[in-house]
Each structure stands twice: as structure tokens, then as C-alpha cells.
Short mmCIF file of C-alpha atoms in Angstrom, two decimals:
data_model
loop_
_atom_site.label_atom_id
_atom_site.label_comp_id
_atom_site.label_asym_id
_atom_site.label_seq_id
_atom_site.Cartn_x
_atom_site.Cartn_y
_atom_site.Cartn_z
CA UNK A 47 54.82 178.01 -123.63
CA UNK A 48 58.28 177.05 -122.35
CA UNK A 49 58.18 174.47 -119.51
CA UNK A 50 60.97 174.71 -117.13
CA UNK A 51 63.00 171.42 -116.93
CA UNK A 52 62.75 169.89 -113.36
CA UNK A 53 66.50 169.44 -112.01
CA UNK A 54 67.68 166.05 -110.61
CA UNK A 55 68.18 167.51 -107.25
CA UNK A 56 64.58 168.99 -107.15
CA UNK A 57 63.64 165.21 -107.48
CA UNK A 58 66.26 164.28 -104.81
CA UNK A 59 64.86 166.85 -102.33
CA UNK A 60 61.33 165.90 -103.04
CA UNK A 61 62.30 162.34 -102.31
CA UNK A 62 64.22 163.24 -99.05
CA UNK A 63 61.84 165.84 -97.88
CA UNK A 64 60.01 163.94 -95.15
CA UNK A 65 63.36 162.45 -93.85
CA UNK A 66 64.98 165.90 -93.67
CA UNK A 67 61.87 167.47 -92.01
CA UNK A 68 61.93 164.65 -89.42
CA UNK A 69 65.64 165.39 -88.95
CA UNK A 70 65.08 169.04 -88.32
CA UNK A 71 62.56 168.41 -85.77
CA UNK A 72 64.48 165.95 -83.98
CA UNK A 73 65.28 167.00 -80.35
CA UNK A 74 68.81 167.25 -80.83
CA UNK A 75 68.66 169.67 -83.60
CA UNK A 76 66.03 171.55 -81.85
CA UNK A 77 67.90 171.72 -78.78
CA UNK A 78 71.09 173.07 -80.52
CA UNK A 79 68.60 175.73 -81.97
CA UNK A 80 67.28 176.73 -78.74
CA UNK A 81 70.28 176.58 -76.98
CA UNK A 82 68.79 173.88 -74.29
CA UNK A 83 70.37 170.78 -75.49
CA UNK A 84 72.41 169.14 -72.60
CA UNK A 85 76.10 170.00 -72.81
CA UNK A 86 77.15 166.20 -72.30
CA UNK A 87 75.13 165.15 -75.51
CA UNK A 88 76.58 168.18 -77.38
CA UNK A 89 80.10 166.90 -76.27
CA UNK A 90 79.33 163.39 -77.42
CA UNK A 91 78.40 164.89 -80.57
CA UNK A 92 81.63 166.89 -81.13
CA UNK A 93 83.46 163.61 -80.71
CA UNK A 94 81.69 161.62 -82.94
CA UNK A 95 81.40 164.33 -85.63
CA UNK A 96 85.28 164.66 -85.49
CA UNK A 97 85.87 161.08 -86.39
CA UNK A 98 83.09 161.06 -88.80
CA UNK A 99 84.76 164.09 -90.62
CA UNK A 100 88.01 162.28 -90.78
CA UNK A 101 86.52 159.81 -93.16
CA UNK A 102 84.04 162.31 -94.90
CA UNK A 103 87.18 164.20 -96.21
CA UNK A 104 88.58 161.15 -97.86
CA UNK A 105 85.60 161.42 -100.17
CA UNK A 106 86.82 164.58 -101.71
CA UNK A 107 90.38 162.85 -102.42
CA UNK A 108 88.35 160.01 -104.13
CA UNK A 109 86.31 162.80 -105.96
CA UNK A 110 89.72 164.43 -107.10
CA UNK A 111 90.76 160.89 -108.69
CA UNK A 112 87.64 160.32 -110.45
CA UNK A 113 87.00 163.80 -111.81
CA UNK A 114 86.54 164.02 -115.30
CA UNK A 115 87.95 167.35 -115.73
CA UNK A 116 90.80 169.31 -114.39
CA UNK A 117 88.34 172.03 -113.31
CA UNK A 118 86.54 169.45 -110.91
CA UNK A 119 89.67 167.93 -109.88
CA UNK A 120 90.95 171.36 -108.63
CA UNK A 121 87.65 172.05 -106.96
CA UNK A 122 87.82 168.58 -104.92
CA UNK A 123 91.34 168.94 -104.13
CA UNK A 124 90.75 172.36 -102.80
CA UNK A 125 88.09 171.06 -100.67
CA UNK A 126 90.08 168.38 -99.33
CA UNK A 127 92.81 170.88 -98.29
CA UNK A 128 90.21 173.24 -96.67
CA UNK A 129 88.49 170.53 -94.63
CA UNK A 130 91.71 169.22 -93.55
CA UNK A 131 93.51 172.22 -92.64
CA UNK A 132 90.94 174.78 -91.60
CA UNK A 133 87.35 172.92 -91.23
CA UNK A 134 88.94 170.30 -88.80
CA UNK A 135 91.07 173.02 -87.07
CA UNK A 136 87.84 175.10 -86.32
CA UNK A 137 86.19 171.73 -84.89
CA UNK A 138 89.00 171.38 -82.62
CA UNK A 139 88.83 175.14 -81.49
CA UNK A 140 85.30 174.94 -80.95
CA UNK A 141 85.55 171.37 -78.92
CA UNK A 142 88.35 173.10 -76.90
CA UNK A 143 85.59 175.46 -75.67
CA UNK A 144 83.80 172.72 -74.23
CA UNK A 145 86.82 171.21 -72.55
CA UNK A 146 87.31 168.50 -75.20
CA UNK A 147 91.09 168.11 -75.86
CA UNK A 148 92.69 167.11 -79.36
CA UNK A 149 93.79 163.92 -77.66
CA UNK A 150 89.96 162.98 -76.86
CA UNK A 151 88.99 163.76 -80.22
CA UNK A 152 91.62 161.70 -81.82
CA UNK A 153 91.06 158.88 -79.39
CA UNK A 154 87.20 158.66 -80.13
CA UNK A 155 85.82 155.44 -81.26
CA UNK A 156 83.11 155.57 -83.81
CA UNK A 157 79.82 154.25 -82.70
CA UNK A 158 78.23 151.60 -85.07
CA UNK A 159 75.91 154.07 -86.77
CA UNK A 160 78.94 156.36 -87.30
CA UNK A 161 80.95 153.26 -88.87
CA UNK A 162 78.02 152.29 -91.03
CA UNK A 163 77.48 155.62 -92.49
CA UNK A 164 80.80 156.49 -93.31
CA UNK A 165 81.70 152.92 -94.45
CA UNK A 166 78.70 153.01 -96.72
CA UNK A 167 79.68 156.33 -98.30
CA UNK A 168 83.45 155.13 -98.73
CA UNK A 169 82.29 151.73 -100.20
CA UNK A 170 80.17 153.78 -102.83
CA UNK A 171 82.97 156.12 -103.49
CA UNK A 172 85.73 153.49 -104.30
CA UNK A 173 83.20 151.18 -106.26
CA UNK A 174 80.75 153.40 -107.93
CA UNK A 175 81.11 156.43 -110.39
CA UNK A 176 81.61 159.95 -109.58
CA UNK A 177 78.02 160.70 -109.74
CA UNK A 178 77.27 158.06 -107.16
CA UNK A 179 80.03 159.62 -104.89
CA UNK A 180 78.49 162.94 -104.92
CA UNK A 181 74.76 161.57 -104.30
CA UNK A 182 76.15 159.79 -101.27
CA UNK A 183 77.90 162.61 -99.76
CA UNK A 184 75.51 165.40 -100.81
CA UNK A 185 72.99 165.04 -97.92
CA UNK A 186 75.55 165.77 -95.39
CA UNK A 187 76.64 169.14 -96.93
CA UNK A 188 73.07 170.29 -98.30
CA UNK A 189 71.08 169.19 -95.17
CA UNK A 190 73.73 170.70 -92.73
CA UNK A 191 73.47 174.10 -94.57
CA UNK A 192 69.64 173.82 -94.76
CA UNK A 193 69.47 173.21 -91.13
CA UNK A 194 71.78 175.75 -90.18
CA UNK A 195 69.89 178.53 -92.13
CA UNK A 196 66.57 177.44 -90.81
CA UNK A 197 67.65 177.20 -87.19
CA UNK A 198 69.11 180.88 -87.62
CA UNK A 199 65.87 182.00 -89.16
CA UNK A 200 63.71 180.46 -86.44
CA UNK A 201 66.08 181.07 -83.41
CA UNK A 202 68.08 184.25 -84.52
CA UNK A 203 66.46 186.39 -81.95
CA UNK A 204 67.98 184.30 -79.19
CA UNK A 205 71.39 183.19 -80.69
CA UNK A 206 73.19 185.79 -78.60
CA UNK A 207 72.75 183.83 -75.52
CA UNK A 208 72.97 180.45 -77.20
CA UNK A 209 75.90 178.34 -76.22
CA UNK A 210 75.69 176.59 -79.52
CA UNK A 211 75.53 179.91 -81.44
CA UNK A 212 78.95 179.45 -83.43
CA UNK A 213 77.57 175.86 -84.56
CA UNK A 214 74.45 177.53 -85.84
CA UNK A 215 76.44 180.56 -87.40
CA UNK A 216 79.02 178.29 -89.17
CA UNK A 217 76.35 176.13 -90.98
CA UNK A 218 74.28 178.99 -92.03
CA UNK A 219 77.49 180.87 -93.34
CA UNK A 220 77.80 181.33 -97.00
CA UNK A 221 81.24 179.91 -96.66
CA UNK A 222 79.72 176.70 -95.78
CA UNK A 223 76.50 176.95 -97.83
CA UNK A 224 78.52 177.46 -101.08
CA UNK A 225 79.95 173.78 -100.65
CA UNK A 226 76.37 172.40 -100.98
CA UNK A 227 75.40 174.67 -103.92
CA UNK A 228 78.55 173.60 -105.77
CA UNK A 229 77.61 169.67 -105.11
CA UNK A 230 74.03 170.35 -106.19
CA UNK A 231 75.35 172.09 -109.56
CA UNK A 232 77.85 168.99 -109.93
CA UNK A 233 75.22 166.69 -109.21
CA UNK A 234 72.77 168.05 -111.84
CA UNK A 235 75.67 168.05 -114.32
CA UNK A 236 76.65 164.49 -113.83
CA UNK A 237 73.07 163.23 -113.77
CA UNK A 238 72.12 165.06 -117.09
CA UNK A 239 71.27 162.72 -119.69
CA UNK A 240 71.51 159.31 -117.74
CA UNK A 241 69.00 156.81 -118.02
CA UNK A 242 66.33 156.31 -115.37
CA UNK A 243 68.09 153.18 -114.12
CA UNK A 244 71.11 155.08 -113.08
CA UNK A 245 68.92 158.04 -111.66
CA UNK A 246 67.19 155.68 -109.54
CA UNK A 247 70.59 154.31 -108.32
CA UNK A 248 71.76 157.86 -107.39
CA UNK A 249 68.50 158.51 -105.74
CA UNK A 250 68.67 155.31 -103.52
CA UNK A 251 72.28 156.44 -102.33
CA UNK A 252 70.96 159.86 -101.46
CA UNK A 253 68.07 158.68 -99.51
CA UNK A 254 70.03 156.09 -97.62
CA UNK A 255 72.66 158.63 -96.52
CA UNK A 256 69.81 160.98 -95.69
CA UNK A 257 68.46 158.37 -93.29
CA UNK A 258 72.02 158.12 -92.10
CA UNK A 259 71.90 161.88 -91.19
CA UNK A 260 68.74 161.26 -89.11
CA UNK A 261 70.41 158.28 -87.25
CA UNK A 262 73.48 160.21 -86.64
CA UNK A 263 71.39 163.08 -84.64
CA UNK A 264 69.66 160.24 -82.94
CA UNK A 265 72.69 158.30 -82.15
CA UNK A 266 74.21 161.37 -80.46
CA UNK A 267 71.04 162.56 -78.67
CA UNK A 268 70.71 159.01 -76.85
CA UNK A 269 74.59 158.65 -76.76
CA UNK A 270 74.28 155.02 -78.27
CA UNK A 271 77.44 153.01 -78.56
CA UNK A 272 78.48 149.34 -78.67
CA UNK A 273 76.48 147.13 -76.26
CA UNK A 274 78.90 144.48 -76.10
#
């Protein structure tokens, strides 16, 4: 009888499952799904998410630099281009619907949690292997896609009147979820054959940034910022 080999991303998912479930049940996420989240909180999130994305897309540039094959390099460069020229433009357009100007987005100062999250990923990306880079950026793409899909499934019947409908539809779309799927496949490819010591390090990065995902929701929900 053939036993299917457990994928490394299955291990990552099991490790982070409780964190992700806590994130999904956070009042920010549930408020978006129900359409009941205070608009002021969502606007705060839009601004912080914009400056987060500026640093997040840098990871794709570093990924292209560290790519072992032309195929992987090409994919990372494509992701960099798509995020810079289309994803961020969509973000600007969506923010405009809430009365947030491009100038406001550009002048947003990242909060302590936002800075800590992006600086952690950039530190790993600059100083670690490509596998470590992917492990640290994967929770954002994968968790957002799962969140979007679950919200659409749970609240799909009321999305028509939901002011955050576009957000749910964007992150549950095939176009967005395909990014997570590609990164999952790449993570398994890069982890294959690695010793347990290295796998444990990859898992550590994945869990840390999964925790940062939760903290990002919480930070925006409470509109946390510098206290000094």
C-alpha cells in the first residue's frame, strides 16, 4: 500500500492552524465579511496596508535575485511588475472610493507593528536563502486567499449590500489565489530534501509572520500607533 508523502506546506498549515483560525475570527475580519466594520477602522487599514505593500513587493525583487532558475526568476519579476503596476493601482482606486487620496496613502507613516512585520521579512529575505524568503512571505498571500474564500462562502448571500464587497471578491478571486498556490508549490520544491534543522527554521519564519498577520488585523482594529 502506497503512503502519500506529507507535503512540507501541510506541516506548515497544521502548525499555524490555530493562529489562522484566531485571525479569521478576529472582529476586524468578521466585520469586513459582515459589512459591519466601522468605516474609520477600514480607512485606517487601507492606509497601513498600502505602505505595507510597498515593502512587501520588494520581496519579489529579492526573490528574482535569489532565484536558482530562469523560470523562477521570471515568475518573481512578473509578480513584482503586477503588484507595482496593477495591484497597487487597484488599491489606490479602492481607497479613493472611501475618500482617501493618493497623497494620504503616500504620506502614511507605518505603525510599530507594520514596521516590525515588514522589517522582519526584509531581514530574512536579505540575509537568508530563497526558501527562507518564501517561508516568511507565504502567510500573507496564503492566509489572505483563505480568508477571502471563507468570507465569501460564509457571507456570500449578503455581499451585494456589503460596503467591503470588493475586498472580499478580490481576495477570493482566482487571480489572487493563484499567487498563493504558486508560492505553496515553490515552498514544497525548495524544502524537498532539506534536513530537519533547516525545515524547522523555515517553519519558524512561517509561524512568526503568521503571528504578524494576526497582529496586523488587531493593530488596525484598535488603530494602534506610536504612543510617544
